[in-house]
JSON list of C-alpha atoms in Angstrom, two decimals:
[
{"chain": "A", "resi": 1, "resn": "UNK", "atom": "CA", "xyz": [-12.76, 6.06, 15.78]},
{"chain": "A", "resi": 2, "resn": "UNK", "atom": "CA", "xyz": [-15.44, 6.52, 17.78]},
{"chain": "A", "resi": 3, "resn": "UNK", "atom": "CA", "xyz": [-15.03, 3.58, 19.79]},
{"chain": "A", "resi": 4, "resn": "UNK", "atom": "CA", "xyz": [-11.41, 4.23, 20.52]},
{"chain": "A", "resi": 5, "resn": "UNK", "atom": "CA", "xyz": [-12.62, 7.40, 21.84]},
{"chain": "A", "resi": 6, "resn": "UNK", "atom": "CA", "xyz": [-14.08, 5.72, 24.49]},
{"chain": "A", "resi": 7, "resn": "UNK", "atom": "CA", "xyz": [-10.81, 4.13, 25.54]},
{"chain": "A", "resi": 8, "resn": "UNK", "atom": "CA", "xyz": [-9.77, 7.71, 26.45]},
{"chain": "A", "resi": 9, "resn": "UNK", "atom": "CA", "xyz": [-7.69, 9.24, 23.90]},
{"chain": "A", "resi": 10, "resn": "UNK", "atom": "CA", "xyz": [-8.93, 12.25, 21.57]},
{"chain": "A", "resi": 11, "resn": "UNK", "atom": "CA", "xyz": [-9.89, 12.89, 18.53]},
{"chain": "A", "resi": 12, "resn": "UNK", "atom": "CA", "xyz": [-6.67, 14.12, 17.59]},
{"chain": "A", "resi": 13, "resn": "UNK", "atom": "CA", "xyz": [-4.99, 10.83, 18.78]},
{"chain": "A", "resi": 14, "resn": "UNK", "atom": "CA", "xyz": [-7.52, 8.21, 16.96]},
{"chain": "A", "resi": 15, "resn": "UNK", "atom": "CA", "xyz": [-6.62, 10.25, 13.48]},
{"chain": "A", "resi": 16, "resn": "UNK", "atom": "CA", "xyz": [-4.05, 7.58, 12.59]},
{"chain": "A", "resi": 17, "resn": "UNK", "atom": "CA", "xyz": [-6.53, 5.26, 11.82]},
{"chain": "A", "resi": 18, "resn": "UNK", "atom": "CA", "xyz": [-8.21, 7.42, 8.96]},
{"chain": "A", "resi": 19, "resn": "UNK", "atom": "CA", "xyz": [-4.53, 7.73, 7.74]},
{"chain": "A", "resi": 20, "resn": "UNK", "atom": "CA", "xyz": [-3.94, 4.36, 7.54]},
{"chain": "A", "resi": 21, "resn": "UNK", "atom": "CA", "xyz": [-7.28, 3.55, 5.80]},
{"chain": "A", "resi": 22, "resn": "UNK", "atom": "CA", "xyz": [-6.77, 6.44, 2.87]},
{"chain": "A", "resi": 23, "resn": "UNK", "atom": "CA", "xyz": [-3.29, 4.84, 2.69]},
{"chain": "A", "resi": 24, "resn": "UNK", "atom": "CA", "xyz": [-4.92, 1.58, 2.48]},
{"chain": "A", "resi": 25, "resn": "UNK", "atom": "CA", "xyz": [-7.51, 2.71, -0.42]},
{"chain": "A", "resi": 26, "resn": "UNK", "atom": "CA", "xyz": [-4.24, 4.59, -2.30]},
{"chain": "A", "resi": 27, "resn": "UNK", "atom": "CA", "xyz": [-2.66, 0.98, -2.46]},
{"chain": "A", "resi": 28, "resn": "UNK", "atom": "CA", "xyz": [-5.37, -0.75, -3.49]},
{"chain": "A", "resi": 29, "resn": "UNK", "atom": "CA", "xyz": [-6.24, 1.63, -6.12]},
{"chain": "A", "resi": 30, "resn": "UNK", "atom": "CA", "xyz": [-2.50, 1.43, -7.50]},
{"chain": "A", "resi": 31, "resn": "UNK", "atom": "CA", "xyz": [-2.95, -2.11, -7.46]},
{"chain": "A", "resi": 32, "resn": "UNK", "atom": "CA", "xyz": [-5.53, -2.64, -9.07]},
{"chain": "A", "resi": 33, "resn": "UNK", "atom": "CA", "xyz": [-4.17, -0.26, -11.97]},
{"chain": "A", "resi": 34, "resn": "UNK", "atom": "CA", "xyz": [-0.57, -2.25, -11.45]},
{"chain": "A", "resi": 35, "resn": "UNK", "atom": "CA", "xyz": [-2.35, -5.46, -12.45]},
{"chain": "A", "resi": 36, "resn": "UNK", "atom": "CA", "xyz": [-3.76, -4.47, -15.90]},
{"chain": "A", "resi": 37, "resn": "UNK", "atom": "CA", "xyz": [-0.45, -2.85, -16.53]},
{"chain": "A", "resi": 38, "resn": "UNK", "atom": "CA", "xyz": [1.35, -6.01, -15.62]},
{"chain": "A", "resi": 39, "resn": "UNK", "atom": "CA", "xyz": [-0.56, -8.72, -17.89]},
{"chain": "A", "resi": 40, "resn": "UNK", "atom": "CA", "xyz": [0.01, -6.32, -21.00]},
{"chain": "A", "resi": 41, "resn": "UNK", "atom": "CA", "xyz": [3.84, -6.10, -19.99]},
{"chain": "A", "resi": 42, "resn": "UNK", "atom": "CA", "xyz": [6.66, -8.50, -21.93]},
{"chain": "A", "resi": 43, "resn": "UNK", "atom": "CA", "xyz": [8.94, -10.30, -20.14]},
{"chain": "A", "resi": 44, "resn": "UNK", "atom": "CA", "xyz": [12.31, -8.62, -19.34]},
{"chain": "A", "resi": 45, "resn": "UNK", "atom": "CA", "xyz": [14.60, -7.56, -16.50]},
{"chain": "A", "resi": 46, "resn": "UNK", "atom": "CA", "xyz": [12.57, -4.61, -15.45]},
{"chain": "A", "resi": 47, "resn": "UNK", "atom": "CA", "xyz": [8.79, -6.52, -15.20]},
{"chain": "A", "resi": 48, "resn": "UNK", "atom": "CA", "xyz": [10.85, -8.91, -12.96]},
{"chain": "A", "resi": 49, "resn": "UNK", "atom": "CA", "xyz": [11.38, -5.70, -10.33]},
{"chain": "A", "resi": 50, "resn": "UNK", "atom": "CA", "xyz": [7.98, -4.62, -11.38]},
{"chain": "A", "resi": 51, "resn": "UNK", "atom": "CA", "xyz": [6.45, -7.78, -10.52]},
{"chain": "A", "resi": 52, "resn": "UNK", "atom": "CA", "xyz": [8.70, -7.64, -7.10]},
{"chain": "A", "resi": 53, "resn": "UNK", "atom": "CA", "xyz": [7.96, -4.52, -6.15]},
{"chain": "A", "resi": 54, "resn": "UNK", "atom": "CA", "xyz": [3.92, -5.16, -6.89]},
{"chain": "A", "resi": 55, "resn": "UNK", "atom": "CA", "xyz": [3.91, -8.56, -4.98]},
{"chain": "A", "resi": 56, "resn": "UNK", "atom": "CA", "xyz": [5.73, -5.82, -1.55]},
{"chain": "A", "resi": 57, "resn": "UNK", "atom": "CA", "xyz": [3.01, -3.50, -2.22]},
{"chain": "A", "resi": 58, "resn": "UNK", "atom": "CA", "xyz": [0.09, -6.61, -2.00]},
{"chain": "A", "resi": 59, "resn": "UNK", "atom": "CA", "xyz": [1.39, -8.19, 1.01]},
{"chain": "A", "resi": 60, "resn": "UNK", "atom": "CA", "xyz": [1.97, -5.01, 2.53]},
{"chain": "A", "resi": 61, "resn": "UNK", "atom": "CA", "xyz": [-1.02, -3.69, 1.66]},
{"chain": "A", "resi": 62, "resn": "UNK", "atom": "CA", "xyz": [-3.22, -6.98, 3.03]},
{"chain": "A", "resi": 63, "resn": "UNK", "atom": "CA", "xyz": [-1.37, -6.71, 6.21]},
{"chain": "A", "resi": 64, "resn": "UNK", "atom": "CA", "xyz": [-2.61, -3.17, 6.97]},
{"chain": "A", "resi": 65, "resn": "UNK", "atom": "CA", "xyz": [-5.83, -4.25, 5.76]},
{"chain": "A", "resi": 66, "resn": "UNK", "atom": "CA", "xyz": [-5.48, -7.01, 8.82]},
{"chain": "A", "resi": 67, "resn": "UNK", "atom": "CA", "xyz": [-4.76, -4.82, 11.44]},
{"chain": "A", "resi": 68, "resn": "UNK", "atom": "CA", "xyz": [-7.83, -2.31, 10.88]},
{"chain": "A", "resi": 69, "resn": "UNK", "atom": "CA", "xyz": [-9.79, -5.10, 11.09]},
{"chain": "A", "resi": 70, "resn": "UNK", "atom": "CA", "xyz": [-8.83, -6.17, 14.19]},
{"chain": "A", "resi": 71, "resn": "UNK", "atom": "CA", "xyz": [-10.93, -5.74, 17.37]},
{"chain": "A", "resi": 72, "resn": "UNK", "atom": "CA", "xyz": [-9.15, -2.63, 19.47]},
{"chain": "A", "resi": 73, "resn": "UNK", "atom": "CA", "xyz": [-9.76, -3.14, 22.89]},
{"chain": "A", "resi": 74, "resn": "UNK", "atom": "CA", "xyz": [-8.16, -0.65, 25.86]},
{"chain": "A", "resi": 75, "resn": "UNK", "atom": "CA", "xyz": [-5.41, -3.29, 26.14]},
{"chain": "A", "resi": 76, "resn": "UNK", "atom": "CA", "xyz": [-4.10, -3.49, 22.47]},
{"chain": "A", "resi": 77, "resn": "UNK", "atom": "CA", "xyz": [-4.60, -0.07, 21.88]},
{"chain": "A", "resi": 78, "resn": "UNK", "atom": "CA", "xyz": [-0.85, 1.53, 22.07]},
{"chain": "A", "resi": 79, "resn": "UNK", "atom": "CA", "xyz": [0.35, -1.71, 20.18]},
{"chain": "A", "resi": 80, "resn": "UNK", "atom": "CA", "xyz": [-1.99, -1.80, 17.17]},
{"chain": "A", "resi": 81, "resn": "UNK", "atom": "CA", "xyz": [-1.61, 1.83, 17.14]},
{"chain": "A", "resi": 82, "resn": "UNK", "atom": "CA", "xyz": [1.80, 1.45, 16.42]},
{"chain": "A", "resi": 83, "resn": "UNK", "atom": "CA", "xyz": [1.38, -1.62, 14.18]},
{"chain": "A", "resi": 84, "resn": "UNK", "atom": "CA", "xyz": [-0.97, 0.69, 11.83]},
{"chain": "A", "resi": 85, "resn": "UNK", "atom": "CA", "xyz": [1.22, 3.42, 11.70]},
{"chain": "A", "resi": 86, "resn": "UNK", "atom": "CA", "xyz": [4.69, 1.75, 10.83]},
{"chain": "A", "resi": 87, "resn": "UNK", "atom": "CA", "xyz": [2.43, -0.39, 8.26]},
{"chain": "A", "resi": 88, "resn": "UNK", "atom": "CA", "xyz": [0.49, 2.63, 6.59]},
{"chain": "A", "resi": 89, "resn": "UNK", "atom": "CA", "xyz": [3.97, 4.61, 6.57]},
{"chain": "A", "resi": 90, "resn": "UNK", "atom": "CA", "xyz": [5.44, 1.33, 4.84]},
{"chain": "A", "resi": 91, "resn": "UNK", "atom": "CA", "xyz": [2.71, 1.06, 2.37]},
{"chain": "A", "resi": 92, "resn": "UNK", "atom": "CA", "xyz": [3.24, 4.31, 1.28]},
{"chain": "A", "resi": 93, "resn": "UNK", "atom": "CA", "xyz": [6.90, 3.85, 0.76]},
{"chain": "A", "resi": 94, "resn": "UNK", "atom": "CA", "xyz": [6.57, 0.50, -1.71]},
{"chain": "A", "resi": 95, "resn": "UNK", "atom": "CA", "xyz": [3.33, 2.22, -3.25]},
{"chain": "A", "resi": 96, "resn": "UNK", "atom": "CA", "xyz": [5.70, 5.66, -3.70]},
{"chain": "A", "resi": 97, "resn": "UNK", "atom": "CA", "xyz": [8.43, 3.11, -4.90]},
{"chain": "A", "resi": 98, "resn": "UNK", "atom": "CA", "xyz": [6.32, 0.87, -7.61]},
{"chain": "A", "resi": 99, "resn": "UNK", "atom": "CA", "xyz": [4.97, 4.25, -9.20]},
{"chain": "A", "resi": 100, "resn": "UNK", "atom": "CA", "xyz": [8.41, 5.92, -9.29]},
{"chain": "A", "resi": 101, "resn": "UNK", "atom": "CA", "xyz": [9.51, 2.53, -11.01]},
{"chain": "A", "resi": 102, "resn": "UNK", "atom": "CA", "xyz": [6.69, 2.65, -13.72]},
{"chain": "A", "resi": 103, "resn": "UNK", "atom": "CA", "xyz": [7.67, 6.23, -14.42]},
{"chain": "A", "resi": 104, "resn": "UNK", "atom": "CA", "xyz": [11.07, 5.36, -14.87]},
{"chain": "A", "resi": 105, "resn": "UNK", "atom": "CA", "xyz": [10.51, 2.63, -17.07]},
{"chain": "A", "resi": 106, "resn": "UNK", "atom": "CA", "xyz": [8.41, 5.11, -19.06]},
{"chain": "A", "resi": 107, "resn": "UNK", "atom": "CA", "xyz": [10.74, 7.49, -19.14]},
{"chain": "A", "resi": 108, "resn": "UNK", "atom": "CA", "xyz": [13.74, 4.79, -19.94]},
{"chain": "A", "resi": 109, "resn": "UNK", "atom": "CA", "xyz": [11.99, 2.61, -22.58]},
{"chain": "A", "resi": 110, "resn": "UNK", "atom": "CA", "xyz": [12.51, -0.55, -20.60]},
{"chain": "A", "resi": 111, "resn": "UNK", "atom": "CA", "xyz": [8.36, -0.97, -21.06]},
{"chain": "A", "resi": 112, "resn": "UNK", "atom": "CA", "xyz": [7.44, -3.28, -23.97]},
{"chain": "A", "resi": 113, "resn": "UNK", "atom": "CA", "xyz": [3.86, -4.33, -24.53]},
{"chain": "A", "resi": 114, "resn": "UNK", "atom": "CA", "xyz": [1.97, -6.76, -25.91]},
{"chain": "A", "resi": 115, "resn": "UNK", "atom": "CA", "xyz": [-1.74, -7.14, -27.50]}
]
């Protein structure tokens, strides 16, 4: 942050990137939960979407993860600022998505584990 800084904009202006990387750590977190909860789940309609909507959230997720790694220079700045933000703001929405789903199924009894 402090870096961009330098390429003249604020604080206030470089706070999307500690957005994006809490939004980043929120996915990974939920997918790293998603994947226990997935090898215990039986096969049915519902672990298909499951499965869908947790292989959205990884790509997603790795594709954020690329653009904070990249090297911001004063050129790319507006552009990778932009990147990061409609990225982080997509994460959320398939992270927001997959957990709404699990609740659902929860609340449904389309869940069906095995040991």
């Amino acid at each position: 942050m402090e870096e961009l800084q330098q390429h003249n904009m604020s604080w206030i202006e470089v706070q999307f990137l500690k957005k994006a990387v809490d939004v980043l750590q929120q996915c990974r977190q939920t997918l790293m939960f998603t994947y226990v909860f997935a090898f215990y789940l039986q096969k049915n309609n519902q672990q298909d979407i499951f499965e869908d909507n947790q292989h959205d959230l990884e790509l997603a997720t790795e594709t954020l993860s690329g653009f904070l790694e990249r090297d911001i220079t004063g050129q790319n700045v507006a552009e990778i600022k932009t990147k990061v933000q409609d990225k982080a703001a997509y994460c959320e929405l398939r992270r927001n998505a997959l957990v709404k789903h699990v609740h659902e199924g929860y609340e449904k009894d389309w869940w069906e584990f095995s040991l």
